[in-house]
Short mmCIF file of C-alpha atoms in Angstrom, two decimals:
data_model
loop_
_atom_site.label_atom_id
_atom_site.label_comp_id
_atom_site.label_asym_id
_atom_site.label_seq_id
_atom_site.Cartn_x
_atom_site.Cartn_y
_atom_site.Cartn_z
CA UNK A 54 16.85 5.97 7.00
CA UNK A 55 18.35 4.33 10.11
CA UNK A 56 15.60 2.33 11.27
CA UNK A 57 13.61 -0.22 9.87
CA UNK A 58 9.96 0.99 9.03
CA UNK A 59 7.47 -1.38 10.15
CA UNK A 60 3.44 -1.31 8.59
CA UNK A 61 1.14 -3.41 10.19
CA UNK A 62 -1.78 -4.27 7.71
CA UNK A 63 -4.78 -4.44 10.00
CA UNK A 64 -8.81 -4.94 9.99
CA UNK A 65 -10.34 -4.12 13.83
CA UNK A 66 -9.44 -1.86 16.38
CA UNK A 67 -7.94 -4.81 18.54
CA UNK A 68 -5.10 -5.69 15.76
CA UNK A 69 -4.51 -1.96 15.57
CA UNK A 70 -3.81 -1.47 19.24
CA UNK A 71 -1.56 -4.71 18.74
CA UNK A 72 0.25 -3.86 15.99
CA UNK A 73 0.96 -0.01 18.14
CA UNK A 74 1.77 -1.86 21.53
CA UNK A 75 4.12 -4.15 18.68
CA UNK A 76 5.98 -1.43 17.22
CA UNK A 77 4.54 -0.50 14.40
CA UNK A 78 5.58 2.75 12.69
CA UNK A 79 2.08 2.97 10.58
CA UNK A 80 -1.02 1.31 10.38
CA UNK A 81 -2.05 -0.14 6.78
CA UNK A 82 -6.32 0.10 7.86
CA UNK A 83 -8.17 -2.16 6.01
CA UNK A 84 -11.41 -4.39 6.08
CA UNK A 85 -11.64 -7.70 5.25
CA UNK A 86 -8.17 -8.88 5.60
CA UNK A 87 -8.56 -12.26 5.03
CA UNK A 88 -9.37 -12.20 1.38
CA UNK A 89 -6.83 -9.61 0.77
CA UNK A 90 -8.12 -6.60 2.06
CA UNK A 91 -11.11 -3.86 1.56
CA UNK A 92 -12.00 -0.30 2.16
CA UNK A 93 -12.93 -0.60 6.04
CA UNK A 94 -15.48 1.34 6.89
CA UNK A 95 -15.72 4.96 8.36
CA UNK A 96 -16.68 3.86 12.12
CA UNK A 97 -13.59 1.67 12.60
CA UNK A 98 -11.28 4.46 11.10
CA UNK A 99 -12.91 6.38 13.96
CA UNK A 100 -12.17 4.50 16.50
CA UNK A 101 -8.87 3.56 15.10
CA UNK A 102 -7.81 7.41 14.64
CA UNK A 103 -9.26 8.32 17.90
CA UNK A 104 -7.33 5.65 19.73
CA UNK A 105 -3.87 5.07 17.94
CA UNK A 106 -0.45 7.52 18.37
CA UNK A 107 1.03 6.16 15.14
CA UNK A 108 0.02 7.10 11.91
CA UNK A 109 -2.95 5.67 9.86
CA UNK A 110 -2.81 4.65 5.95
CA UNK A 111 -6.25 3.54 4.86
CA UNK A 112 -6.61 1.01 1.71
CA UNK A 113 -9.07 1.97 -0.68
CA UNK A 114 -10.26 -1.34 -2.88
CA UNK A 115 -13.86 -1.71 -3.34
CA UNK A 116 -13.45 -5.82 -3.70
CA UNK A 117 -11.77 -8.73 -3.38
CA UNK A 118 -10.11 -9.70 -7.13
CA UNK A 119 -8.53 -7.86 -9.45
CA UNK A 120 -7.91 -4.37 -9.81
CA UNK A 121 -9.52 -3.19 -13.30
CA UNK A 122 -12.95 -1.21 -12.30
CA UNK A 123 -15.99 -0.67 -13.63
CA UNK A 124 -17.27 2.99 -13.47
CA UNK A 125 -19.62 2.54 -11.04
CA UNK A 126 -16.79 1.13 -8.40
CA UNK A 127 -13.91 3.49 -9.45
CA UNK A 128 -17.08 5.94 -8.47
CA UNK A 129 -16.84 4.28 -4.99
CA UNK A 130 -13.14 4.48 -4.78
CA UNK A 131 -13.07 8.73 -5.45
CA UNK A 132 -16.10 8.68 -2.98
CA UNK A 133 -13.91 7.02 0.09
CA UNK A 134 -10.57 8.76 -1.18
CA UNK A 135 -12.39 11.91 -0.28
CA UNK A 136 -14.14 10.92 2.98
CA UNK A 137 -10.76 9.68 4.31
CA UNK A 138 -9.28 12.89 3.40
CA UNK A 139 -11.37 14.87 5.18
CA UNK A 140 -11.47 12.51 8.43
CA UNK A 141 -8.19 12.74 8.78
CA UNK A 142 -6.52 9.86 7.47
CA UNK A 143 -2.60 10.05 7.19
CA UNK A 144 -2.19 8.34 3.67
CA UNK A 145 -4.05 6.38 0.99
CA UNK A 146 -3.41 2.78 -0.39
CA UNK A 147 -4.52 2.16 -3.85
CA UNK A 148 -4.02 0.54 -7.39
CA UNK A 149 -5.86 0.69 -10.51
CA UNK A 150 -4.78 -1.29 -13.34
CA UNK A 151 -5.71 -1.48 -17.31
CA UNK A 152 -6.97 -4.93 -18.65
CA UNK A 153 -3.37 -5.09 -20.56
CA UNK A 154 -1.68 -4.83 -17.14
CA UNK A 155 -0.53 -1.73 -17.06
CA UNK A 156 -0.58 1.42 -14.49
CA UNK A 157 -3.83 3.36 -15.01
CA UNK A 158 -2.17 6.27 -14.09
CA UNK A 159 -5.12 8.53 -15.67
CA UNK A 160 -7.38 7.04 -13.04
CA UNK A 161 -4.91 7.27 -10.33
CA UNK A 162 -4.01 10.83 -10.96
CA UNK A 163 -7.89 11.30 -10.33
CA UNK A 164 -8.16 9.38 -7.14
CA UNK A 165 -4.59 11.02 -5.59
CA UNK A 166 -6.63 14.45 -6.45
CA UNK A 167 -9.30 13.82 -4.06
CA UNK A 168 -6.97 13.87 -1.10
CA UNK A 169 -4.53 16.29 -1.95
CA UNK A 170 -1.43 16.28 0.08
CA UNK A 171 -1.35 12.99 1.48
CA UNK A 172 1.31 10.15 0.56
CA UNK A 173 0.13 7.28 -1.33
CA UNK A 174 0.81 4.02 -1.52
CA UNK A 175 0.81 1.53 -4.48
CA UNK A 176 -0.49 -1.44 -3.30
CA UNK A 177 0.35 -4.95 -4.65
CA UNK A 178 -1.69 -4.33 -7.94
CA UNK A 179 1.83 -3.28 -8.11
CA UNK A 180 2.75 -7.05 -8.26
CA UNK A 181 0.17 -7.72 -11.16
CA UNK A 182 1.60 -5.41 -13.61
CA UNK A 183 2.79 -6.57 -17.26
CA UNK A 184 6.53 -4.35 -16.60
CA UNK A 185 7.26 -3.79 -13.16
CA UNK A 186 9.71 -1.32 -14.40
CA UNK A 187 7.48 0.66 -16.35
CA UNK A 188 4.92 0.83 -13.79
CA UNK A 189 8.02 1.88 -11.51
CA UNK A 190 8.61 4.75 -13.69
CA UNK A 191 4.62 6.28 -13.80
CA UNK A 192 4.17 5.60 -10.03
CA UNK A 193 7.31 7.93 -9.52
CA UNK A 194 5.75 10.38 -12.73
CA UNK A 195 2.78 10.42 -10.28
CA UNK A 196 3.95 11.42 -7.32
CA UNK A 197 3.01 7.80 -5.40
CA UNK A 198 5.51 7.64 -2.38
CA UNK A 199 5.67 3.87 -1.52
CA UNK A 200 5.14 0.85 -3.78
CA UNK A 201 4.22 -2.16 -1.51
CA UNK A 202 5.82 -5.53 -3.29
CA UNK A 203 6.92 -8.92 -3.04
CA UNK A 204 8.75 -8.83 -5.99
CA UNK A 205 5.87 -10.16 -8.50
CA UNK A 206 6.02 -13.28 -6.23
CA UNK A 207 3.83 -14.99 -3.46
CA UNK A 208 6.19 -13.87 -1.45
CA UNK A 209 8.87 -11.32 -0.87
CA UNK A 210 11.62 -14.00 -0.38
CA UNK A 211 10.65 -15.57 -3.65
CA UNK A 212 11.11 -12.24 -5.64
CA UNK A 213 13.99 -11.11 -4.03
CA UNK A 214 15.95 -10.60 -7.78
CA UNK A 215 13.57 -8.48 -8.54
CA UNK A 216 13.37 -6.77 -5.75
CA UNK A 217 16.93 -5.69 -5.83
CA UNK A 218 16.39 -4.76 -9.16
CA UNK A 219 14.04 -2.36 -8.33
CA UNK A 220 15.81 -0.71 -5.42
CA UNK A 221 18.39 -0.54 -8.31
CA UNK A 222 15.97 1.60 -10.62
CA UNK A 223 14.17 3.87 -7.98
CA UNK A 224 17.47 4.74 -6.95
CA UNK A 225 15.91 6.90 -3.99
CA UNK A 226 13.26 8.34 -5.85
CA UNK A 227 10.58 6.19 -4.30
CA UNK A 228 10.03 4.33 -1.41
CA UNK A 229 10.12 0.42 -1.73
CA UNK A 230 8.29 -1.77 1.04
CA UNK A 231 8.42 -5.35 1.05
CA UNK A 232 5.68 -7.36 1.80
CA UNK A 233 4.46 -10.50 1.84
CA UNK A 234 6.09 -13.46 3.77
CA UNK A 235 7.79 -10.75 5.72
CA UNK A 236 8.52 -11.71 9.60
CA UNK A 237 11.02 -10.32 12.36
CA UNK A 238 13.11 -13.86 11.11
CA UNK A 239 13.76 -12.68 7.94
CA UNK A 240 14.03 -8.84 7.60
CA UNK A 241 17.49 -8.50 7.60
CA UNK A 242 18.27 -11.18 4.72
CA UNK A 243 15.86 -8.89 3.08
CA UNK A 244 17.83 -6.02 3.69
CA UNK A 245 20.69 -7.76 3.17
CA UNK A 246 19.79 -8.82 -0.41
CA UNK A 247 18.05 -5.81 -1.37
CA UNK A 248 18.76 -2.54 0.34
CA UNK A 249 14.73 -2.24 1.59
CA UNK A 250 13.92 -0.80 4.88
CA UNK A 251 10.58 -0.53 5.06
CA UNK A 252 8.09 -3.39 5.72
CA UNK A 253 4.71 -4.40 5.57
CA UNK A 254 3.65 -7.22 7.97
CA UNK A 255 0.30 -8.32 9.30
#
């Protein structure tokens, strides 16, 4: 990769065309940004998609808090996995964890099979993991192409060790994006310290 690659996480059609006009390689589409970020809904994809050259990853997360679901809302997260699918999203952003803090990769095999063919992100449930490691290991098994992280930190700076380390471990076989506390100021100390390229800023 020669370039940096540059995600802006964004919740209305105004920060999209911002973000585009910014230089943004990809849009992260979300709702609700600032508590963290929910499945937006289908009409601003719409106008989003209609309206935006670059490409458009859409988070799937049916609520603010923590990422263990019941049934009923892991229901929700198959049902907008396949509606962004077929609308023509470019990508998918999710995370599903067991109470023990591990990777549920059973139910993220399941939601990756309702929109065959498009990348996938790991979002920063990624970050809430018991072994960071491990959960490196079944996100590759999986087939996920991106884990977004700050290094189990508040912000990517903070868990720049870790961050290294992981670079270390993927050894090519998965993207790593940093996010979190990311800003033009700082990316190539990032870099620097860690061999990442891609980022994730809003």
């Amino acid at each position: 990769m020669d370039q940096w690659i540059l995600e802006g996480c964004v919740d209305s059609l105004e920060s999209a065309l911002a973000a585009q006009r910014g230089g943004a390689d990809r849009l992260e589409l979300c709702g609700n940004l600032v508590i963290g970020g929910t499945t937006p809904d289908t009409c601003l994809f719409r106008q989003v998609r209609q309206q935006c050259r670059i490409k458009v990853n859409v988070l799937i997360r049916p609520r603010f808090g923590d990422f263990c679901y019941s049934d009923s809302e892991f229901e929700c997260i198959l049902d907008a996995a396949r509606q962004f699918h077929d609308l023509g999203a470019d990508g998918i952003v999710i995370g599903v964890l067991r109470p023990d803090g591990s990777l549920d990769e059973v139910r993220m095999a399941q939601i990756m099979a309702q929109a065959p063919g498009l990348p996938v992100t790991l979002h920063r449930a990624f970050d809430q993991t018991a072994d960071p490691f491990a959960a490196l290991e079944q996100a590759v098994e999986l087939g996920v192409t991106t884990i977004l992280t700050s290094g189990q930190q508040a912000t990517c700076l903070e868990g720049i060790d870790l961050l290294r380390s992981l670079v270390t471990q993927a050894a090519g076989r998965i993207e790593l994006m940093a996010g979190a506390g990311v800003s033009a100021g700082n990316l190539a100390q990032i870099e620097q310290k860690t061999g990442i390229r891609s980022y994730h800023l809003s």
